[in-house]
Amino acid sequence: MTEILDLAGLRALRHGVGSPDLGRVALVPTMGALHDGHLALVNLAQQHADTVIVSIFVNPLQFGPNEDLDRYPRPFNDDLAKLEAAGVQYVFHPTTEEMYPNWPATTTVSAGEAGRILEGVTRPGHFEGVLTVVAKLFALAHPDLAVFGEKDAQQLALVRRMVRELHLPLEIVAQPIVREADGLALSSRNAFLEGDDRTRALTLSRALQAAEASASAGPAAAKQAGLAVYADEPLTSMDYLELVDPDTFAPVADDYRGEVLALTAARVGPTRLIDNRSFRVG
């Protein structure tokens, strides 16, 4: 039976007098609306730990003023049933007031320059919100490891950097992207895709596939191949398609040879999606 924890319950579990020995603990941070990609994170956590804590919290600090905070799906009962079926021991489901007792938050974690590029251009302040809530979750759950998905590649890189630079005593484990049979990366926002938008959403993965197919000719050719896919689908509004160094997230030069991370974001109807793909250029 999965136990639902509020803030006091999590503190008692991890820091209270007489709290149980949970062995090696894994944390899987989520915003709910769970799909098979989230369950893959849970499965990976179970392979690495004795106890798994899944957090479900729609974090208002990472949403901008014109984003879909109120619209974001919150099917908590369905999520809980999926986690119980997966054998998750604990679900941390705090309120906004518990996580941010002095809203609006005044103490935040800066993502630095790396948080102001790519996603940070379209979503200013987003990564400060992500890092702040993740740091709070780490402090409360005190995990030995935390599992994040590679679909949110920039987020994953920034969380790893925060852990390294703040000397936080845990390991970050990454789960490869889980896709539908047709290549669409799983996302909670896929639930918003209706009618032809579901087909148009494949533009992101097709653009990345086209970039990889042209990678032997170098970064410029790979990027141009991806942009051509977007040009053929004018009803999909691209935010960016960039080839970056996997470590620094800086765009690679035209003469670069080696591993790159191709990242893209686009709006399909009212829904904004992201995707990425790793490959070698040159």
mmCIF file of C-alpha atoms in Angstrom:
data_model
loop_
_atom_site.group_PDB
_atom_site.id
_atom_site.type_symbol
_atom_site.label_atom_id
_atom_site.label_comp_id
_atom_site.label_asym_id
_atom_site.label_seq_id
_atom_site.Cartn_x
_atom_site.Cartn_y
_atom_site.Cartn_z
ATOM 1 C CA MET A 1 0.000 0.000 0.000
ATOM 2 C CA THR A 2 1.375 3.382 -1.031
ATOM 3 C CA GLU A 3 1.500 5.939 1.783
ATOM 4 C CA ILE A 4 0.666 9.566 0.943
ATOM 5 C CA LEU A 5 2.843 12.064 2.788
ATOM 6 C CA ASP A 6 2.367 15.740 3.459
ATOM 7 C CA LEU A 7 5.261 17.967 4.523
ATOM 8 C CA ALA A 8 5.121 16.899 8.172
ATOM 9 C CA GLY A 9 4.849 13.254 7.160
ATOM 10 C CA LEU A 10 7.918 13.401 4.942
ATOM 11 C CA ARG A 11 9.933 15.168 7.616
ATOM 12 C CA ALA A 12 8.915 12.534 10.157
ATOM 13 C CA LEU A 13 9.764 9.715 7.766
ATOM 14 C CA ARG A 14 13.232 11.022 6.944
ATOM 15 C CA HIS A 15 14.252 13.033 9.993
ATOM 16 C CA GLY A 16 11.947 12.089 12.859
ATOM 17 C CA VAL A 17 12.841 10.281 16.054
ATOM 18 C CA GLY A 18 12.427 6.554 15.504
ATOM 19 C CA SER A 19 12.032 6.915 11.736
ATOM 20 C CA PRO A 20 12.383 3.583 9.892
ATOM 21 C CA ASP A 21 15.561 2.383 8.192
ATOM 22 C CA LEU A 22 14.623 2.751 4.531
ATOM 23 C CA GLY A 23 17.949 1.553 3.172
ATOM 24 C CA ARG A 24 19.032 3.283 -0.007
ATOM 25 C CA VAL A 25 16.410 5.912 -0.914
ATOM 26 C CA ALA A 26 15.559 7.168 -4.401
ATOM 27 C CA LEU A 27 13.508 10.277 -5.143
ATOM 28 C CA VAL A 28 11.539 10.678 -8.378
ATOM 29 C CA PRO A 29 10.338 14.300 -8.666
ATOM 30 C CA THR A 30 7.226 14.739 -10.855
ATOM 31 C CA MET A 31 4.402 17.182 -11.449
ATOM 32 C CA GLY A 32 1.897 14.347 -11.825
ATOM 33 C CA ALA A 33 -0.184 13.465 -14.898
ATOM 34 C CA LEU A 34 1.947 10.344 -14.969
ATOM 35 C CA HIS A 35 2.601 8.357 -18.145
ATOM 36 C CA ASP A 36 4.862 5.473 -19.127
ATOM 37 C CA GLY A 37 7.857 7.796 -19.158
ATOM 38 C CA HIS A 38 7.355 8.554 -15.476
ATOM 39 C CA LEU A 39 6.871 4.864 -14.720
ATOM 40 C CA ALA A 40 10.188 4.195 -16.456
ATOM 41 C CA LEU A 41 11.768 6.658 -13.992
ATOM 42 C CA VAL A 42 10.161 4.723 -11.143
ATOM 43 C CA ASN A 43 11.408 1.423 -12.505
ATOM 44 C CA LEU A 44 14.941 2.783 -12.800
ATOM 45 C CA ALA A 45 14.737 4.134 -9.249
ATOM 46 C CA GLN A 46 13.648 0.722 -7.982
ATOM 47 C CA GLN A 47 16.698 -0.846 -9.632
ATOM 48 C CA HIS A 48 18.999 1.502 -7.710
ATOM 49 C CA ALA A 49 17.312 1.787 -4.308
ATOM 50 C CA ASP A 50 15.503 -0.066 -1.546
ATOM 51 C CA THR A 51 12.859 2.637 -1.082
ATOM 52 C CA VAL A 52 11.316 4.954 -3.680
ATOM 53 C CA ILE A 53 9.652 8.264 -2.884
ATOM 54 C CA VAL A 54 7.741 9.890 -5.752
ATOM 55 C CA SER A 55 6.856 13.558 -5.349
ATOM 56 C CA ILE A 56 3.792 14.987 -7.094
ATOM 57 C CA PHE A 57 3.755 18.757 -6.997
ATOM 58 C CA VAL A 58 2.791 21.222 -9.726
ATOM 59 C CA ASN A 59 5.414 23.856 -8.994
ATOM 60 C CA PRO A 60 4.054 27.368 -9.615
ATOM 61 C CA LEU A 61 7.518 28.935 -9.448
ATOM 62 C CA GLN A 62 8.569 27.368 -12.762
ATOM 63 C CA PHE A 63 5.554 28.662 -14.706
ATOM 64 C CA GLY A 64 5.605 32.049 -16.376
ATOM 65 C CA PRO A 65 2.650 34.495 -16.329
ATOM 66 C CA ASN A 66 1.401 33.343 -19.738
ATOM 67 C CA GLU A 67 1.974 29.618 -19.252
ATOM 68 C CA ASP A 68 -0.402 26.773 -18.509
ATOM 69 C CA LEU A 69 -0.248 26.509 -14.694
ATOM 70 C CA ASP A 70 -4.025 26.495 -14.226
ATOM 71 C CA ARG A 71 -4.486 24.209 -17.230
ATOM 72 C CA TYR A 72 -1.827 21.712 -16.214
ATOM 73 C CA PRO A 73 -3.493 18.308 -15.611
ATOM 74 C CA ARG A 74 -3.794 17.108 -12.008
ATOM 75 C CA PRO A 75 -5.287 13.568 -12.061
ATOM 76 C CA PHE A 76 -3.978 12.672 -8.612
ATOM 77 C CA ASN A 77 -6.176 9.609 -8.010
ATOM 78 C CA ASP A 78 -5.161 8.094 -11.350
ATOM 79 C CA ASP A 79 -1.515 8.885 -10.621
ATOM 80 C CA LEU A 80 -1.748 7.233 -7.212
ATOM 81 C CA ALA A 81 -3.274 4.084 -8.711
ATOM 82 C CA LYS A 82 -0.405 3.843 -11.201
ATOM 83 C CA LEU A 83 2.193 4.261 -8.471
ATOM 84 C CA GLU A 84 0.518 1.692 -6.229
ATOM 85 C CA ALA A 85 0.492 -0.777 -9.136
ATOM 86 C CA ALA A 86 4.201 -0.050 -9.658
ATOM 87 C CA GLY A 87 4.969 -0.843 -6.019
ATOM 88 C CA VAL A 88 5.985 2.669 -4.925
ATOM 89 C CA GLN A 89 6.161 2.892 -1.149
ATOM 90 C CA TYR A 90 5.699 6.644 -0.605
ATOM 91 C CA VAL A 91 4.151 9.575 -2.476
ATOM 92 C CA PHE A 92 4.981 13.089 -1.312
ATOM 93 C CA HIS A 93 2.034 15.323 -2.260
ATOM 94 C CA PRO A 94 2.491 18.733 -0.621
ATOM 95 C CA THR A 95 0.409 21.861 -0.993
ATOM 96 C CA THR A 96 1.766 25.089 -2.433
ATOM 97 C CA GLU A 97 1.548 26.627 1.038
ATOM 98 C CA GLU A 98 3.733 23.854 2.440
ATOM 99 C CA MET A 99 6.403 24.224 -0.224
ATOM 100 C CA TYR A 100 6.282 28.033 -0.331
ATOM 101 C CA PRO A 101 5.193 29.328 3.087
ATOM 102 C CA ASN A 102 6.121 32.906 2.104
ATOM 103 C CA TRP A 103 4.689 33.080 -1.400
ATOM 104 C CA PRO A 104 5.806 34.655 -3.625
ATOM 105 C CA ALA A 105 9.152 32.991 -2.995
ATOM 106 C CA THR A 106 12.024 35.328 -2.163
ATOM 107 C CA THR A 107 14.793 32.745 -1.667
ATOM 108 C CA THR A 108 15.572 30.983 -4.939
ATOM 109 C CA VAL A 109 18.390 29.068 -6.619
ATOM 110 C CA SER A 110 19.912 30.799 -9.637
ATOM 111 C CA ALA A 111 20.513 28.741 -12.754
ATOM 112 C CA GLY A 112 23.140 31.192 -13.975
ATOM 113 C CA GLU A 113 23.886 31.905 -17.607
ATOM 114 C CA ALA A 114 23.149 28.303 -18.605
ATOM 115 C CA GLY A 115 19.573 28.851 -17.455
ATOM 116 C CA ARG A 116 19.079 31.865 -19.721
ATOM 117 C CA ILE A 117 19.676 30.117 -23.060
ATOM 118 C CA LEU A 118 17.440 27.797 -25.105
ATOM 119 C CA GLU A 119 14.457 27.106 -22.816
ATOM 120 C CA GLY A 120 15.505 30.028 -20.668
ATOM 121 C CA VAL A 121 14.934 32.480 -23.544
ATOM 122 C CA THR A 122 11.329 31.440 -24.070
ATOM 123 C CA ARG A 123 10.671 30.757 -20.386
ATOM 124 C CA PRO A 124 12.610 33.347 -18.348
ATOM 125 C CA GLY A 125 12.901 32.324 -14.706
ATOM 126 C CA HIS A 126 11.763 28.777 -15.435
ATOM 127 C CA PHE A 127 14.962 27.077 -14.345
ATOM 128 C CA GLU A 128 15.237 29.142 -11.169
ATOM 129 C CA GLY A 129 11.832 27.719 -10.307
ATOM 130 C CA VAL A 130 12.918 24.186 -11.170
ATOM 131 C CA LEU A 131 16.174 24.313 -9.216
ATOM 132 C CA THR A 132 14.515 25.927 -6.208
ATOM 133 C CA VAL A 133 11.840 23.253 -5.865
ATOM 134 C CA VAL A 134 14.317 20.445 -6.569
ATOM 135 C CA ALA A 135 16.652 21.778 -3.873
ATOM 136 C CA LYS A 136 13.712 21.836 -1.454
ATOM 137 C CA LEU A 137 12.787 18.264 -2.344
ATOM 138 C CA PHE A 138 16.370 17.107 -1.835
ATOM 139 C CA ALA A 139 16.486 18.801 1.583
ATOM 140 C CA LEU A 140 13.201 17.222 2.664
ATOM 141 C CA ALA A 141 13.507 13.708 1.196
ATOM 142 C CA HIS A 142 17.241 13.364 1.859
ATOM 143 C CA PRO A 143 17.632 10.837 -0.985
ATOM 144 C CA ASP A 144 20.723 8.861 -1.875
ATOM 145 C CA LEU A 145 19.828 9.354 -5.521
ATOM 146 C CA ALA A 146 17.259 11.139 -7.656
ATOM 147 C CA VAL A 147 16.028 10.092 -11.084
ATOM 148 C CA PHE A 148 15.325 12.543 -13.906
ATOM 149 C CA GLY A 149 14.390 12.022 -17.561
ATOM 150 C CA GLU A 150 16.676 12.890 -20.449
ATOM 151 C CA LYS A 151 13.795 14.509 -22.355
ATOM 152 C CA ASP A 152 14.265 17.606 -20.211
ATOM 153 C CA ALA A 153 17.937 17.691 -21.135
ATOM 154 C CA GLN A 154 18.693 21.264 -20.083
ATOM 155 C CA GLN A 155 16.934 20.716 -16.768
ATOM 156 C CA LEU A 156 18.923 17.533 -16.196
ATOM 157 C CA ALA A 157 22.207 19.310 -16.902
ATOM 158 C CA LEU A 158 21.350 22.181 -14.562
ATOM 159 C CA VAL A 159 20.285 19.844 -11.747
ATOM 160 C CA ARG A 160 23.562 17.948 -12.105
ATOM 161 C CA ARG A 161 25.480 21.229 -12.020
ATOM 162 C CA MET A 162 23.612 22.361 -8.893
ATOM 163 C CA VAL A 163 24.353 19.084 -7.123
ATOM 164 C CA ARG A 164 28.019 19.308 -8.062
ATOM 165 C CA GLU A 165 28.535 22.976 -7.246
ATOM 166 C CA LEU A 166 26.580 22.931 -3.965
ATOM 167 C CA HIS A 167 28.203 19.656 -2.873
ATOM 168 C CA LEU A 168 24.833 17.973 -2.343
ATOM 169 C CA PRO A 169 25.319 14.384 -1.140
ATOM 170 C CA LEU A 170 23.346 12.449 -3.725
ATOM 171 C CA GLU A 171 23.652 10.851 -7.147
ATOM 172 C CA ILE A 172 21.649 11.941 -10.204
ATOM 173 C CA VAL A 173 20.517 9.056 -12.415
ATOM 174 C CA ALA A 174 19.147 9.717 -15.915
ATOM 175 C CA GLN A 175 16.434 7.773 -17.743
ATOM 176 C CA PRO A 176 16.542 7.781 -21.574
ATOM 177 C CA ILE A 177 13.591 9.309 -23.416
ATOM 178 C CA VAL A 178 10.552 7.051 -23.700
ATOM 179 C CA ARG A 179 8.702 7.417 -26.998
ATOM 180 C CA GLU A 180 5.465 6.360 -28.598
ATOM 181 C CA ALA A 181 5.753 3.816 -31.411
ATOM 182 C CA ASP A 182 5.695 6.662 -33.959
ATOM 183 C CA GLY A 183 8.535 8.529 -32.242
ATOM 184 C CA LEU A 184 6.670 11.143 -30.201
ATOM 185 C CA ALA A 185 8.441 11.725 -26.881
ATOM 186 C CA LEU A 186 6.122 11.016 -23.971
ATOM 187 C CA SER A 187 4.996 14.130 -22.113
ATOM 188 C CA SER A 188 2.148 15.052 -19.804
ATOM 189 C CA ARG A 189 1.350 17.849 -22.248
ATOM 190 C CA ASN A 190 0.623 15.306 -24.997
ATOM 191 C CA ALA A 191 -2.830 15.032 -23.419
ATOM 192 C CA PHE A 192 -3.557 18.480 -24.869
ATOM 193 C CA LEU A 193 -2.883 17.365 -28.453
ATOM 194 C CA GLU A 194 -6.158 17.065 -30.323
ATOM 195 C CA GLY A 195 -6.985 16.086 -33.896
ATOM 196 C CA ASP A 196 -4.304 16.965 -36.447
ATOM 197 C CA ASP A 197 -2.081 18.456 -33.725
ATOM 198 C CA ARG A 198 -1.155 14.925 -32.635
ATOM 199 C CA THR A 199 0.254 14.235 -36.106
ATOM 200 C CA ARG A 200 1.941 17.641 -36.312
ATOM 201 C CA ALA A 201 3.658 16.951 -32.988
ATOM 202 C CA LEU A 202 5.817 14.394 -34.799
ATOM 203 C CA THR A 203 7.551 17.321 -36.512
ATOM 204 C CA LEU A 204 9.892 17.620 -33.523
ATOM 205 C CA SER A 205 11.169 14.048 -33.657
ATOM 206 C CA ARG A 206 11.298 14.082 -37.464
ATOM 207 C CA ALA A 207 13.394 17.269 -37.423
ATOM 208 C CA LEU A 208 15.864 15.665 -35.012
ATOM 209 C CA GLN A 209 16.008 12.495 -37.113
ATOM 210 C CA ALA A 210 16.703 14.574 -40.222
ATOM 211 C CA ALA A 211 19.473 16.441 -38.410
ATOM 212 C CA GLU A 212 21.111 13.164 -37.405
ATOM 213 C CA ALA A 213 20.794 11.798 -40.934
ATOM 214 C CA SER A 214 22.832 14.756 -42.233
ATOM 215 C CA ALA A 215 25.291 14.822 -39.335
ATOM 216 C CA SER A 216 28.209 13.411 -41.321
ATOM 217 C CA ALA A 217 28.295 16.664 -43.304
ATOM 218 C CA GLY A 218 28.813 18.727 -40.147
ATOM 219 C CA PRO A 219 26.768 20.828 -37.715
ATOM 220 C CA ALA A 220 25.516 23.418 -40.223
ATOM 221 C CA ALA A 221 24.183 20.779 -42.592
ATOM 222 C CA ALA A 222 22.585 18.839 -39.755
ATOM 223 C CA LYS A 223 20.815 21.926 -38.425
ATOM 224 C CA GLN A 224 19.658 22.940 -41.897
ATOM 225 C CA ALA A 225 18.155 19.486 -42.454
ATOM 226 C CA GLY A 226 16.183 19.791 -39.249
ATOM 227 C CA LEU A 227 14.970 23.295 -40.095
ATOM 228 C CA ALA A 228 13.784 22.047 -43.470
ATOM 229 C CA VAL A 229 11.399 19.647 -41.734
ATOM 230 C CA TYR A 230 9.861 22.545 -39.825
ATOM 231 C CA ALA A 231 9.595 24.577 -43.031
ATOM 232 C CA ASP A 232 7.432 21.828 -44.504
ATOM 233 C CA GLU A 233 5.029 22.034 -41.533
ATOM 234 C CA PRO A 234 4.074 25.726 -41.275
ATOM 235 C CA LEU A 235 1.334 25.059 -38.700
ATOM 236 C CA THR A 236 4.008 24.004 -36.207
ATOM 237 C CA SER A 237 5.680 27.061 -34.655
ATOM 238 C CA MET A 238 9.340 26.350 -33.852
ATOM 239 C CA ASP A 239 10.990 28.105 -30.913
ATOM 240 C CA TYR A 240 14.468 26.766 -31.592
ATOM 241 C CA LEU A 241 16.532 23.931 -33.019
ATOM 242 C CA GLU A 242 20.140 23.990 -31.857
ATOM 243 C CA LEU A 243 23.127 21.655 -31.825
ATOM 244 C CA VAL A 244 25.048 22.146 -28.591
ATOM 245 C CA ASP A 245 27.984 20.779 -26.669
ATOM 246 C CA PRO A 246 26.492 18.194 -24.263
ATOM 247 C CA ASP A 247 28.574 19.519 -21.362
ATOM 248 C CA THR A 248 28.379 23.295 -21.755
ATOM 249 C CA PHE A 249 25.161 23.611 -23.801
ATOM 250 C CA ALA A 250 26.944 26.183 -25.947
ATOM 251 C CA PRO A 251 26.093 25.984 -29.673
ATOM 252 C CA VAL A 252 28.823 24.143 -31.563
ATOM 253 C CA ALA A 253 30.885 25.823 -34.289
ATOM 254 C CA ASP A 254 30.495 24.841 -37.932
ATOM 255 C CA ASP A 255 33.855 23.061 -37.888
ATOM 256 C CA TYR A 256 33.039 21.087 -34.705
ATOM 257 C CA ARG A 257 33.498 17.330 -34.835
ATOM 258 C CA GLY A 258 32.239 15.056 -32.071
ATOM 259 C CA GLU A 259 29.180 14.358 -29.954
ATOM 260 C CA VAL A 260 26.378 16.901 -29.938
ATOM 261 C CA LEU A 261 22.984 17.229 -28.336
ATOM 262 C CA ALA A 262 20.335 18.441 -30.768
ATOM 263 C CA LEU A 263 17.537 20.213 -28.905
ATOM 264 C CA THR A 264 14.273 21.559 -30.217
ATOM 265 C CA ALA A 265 11.100 23.171 -28.932
ATOM 266 C CA ALA A 266 7.939 24.032 -30.829
ATOM 267 C CA ARG A 267 4.340 24.977 -30.293
ATOM 268 C CA VAL A 268 1.766 22.664 -31.830
ATOM 269 C CA GLY A 269 -1.562 24.425 -31.625
ATOM 270 C CA PRO A 270 -1.766 25.679 -28.020
ATOM 271 C CA THR A 271 0.683 23.052 -26.739
ATOM 272 C CA ARG A 272 4.422 23.625 -26.364
ATOM 273 C CA LEU A 273 6.636 20.526 -26.665
ATOM 274 C CA ILE A 274 10.366 19.799 -26.387
ATOM 275 C CA ASP A 275 12.559 16.968 -27.616
ATOM 276 C CA ASN A 276 16.244 16.152 -28.089
ATOM 277 C CA ARG A 277 18.568 13.635 -29.666
ATOM 278 C CA SER A 278 22.269 12.835 -29.217
ATOM 279 C CA PHE A 279 24.529 11.956 -32.128
ATOM 280 C CA ARG A 280 27.980 12.542 -33.594
ATOM 281 C CA VAL A 281 28.712 15.149 -36.271
ATOM 282 C CA GLY A 282 31.513 15.143 -38.805
#
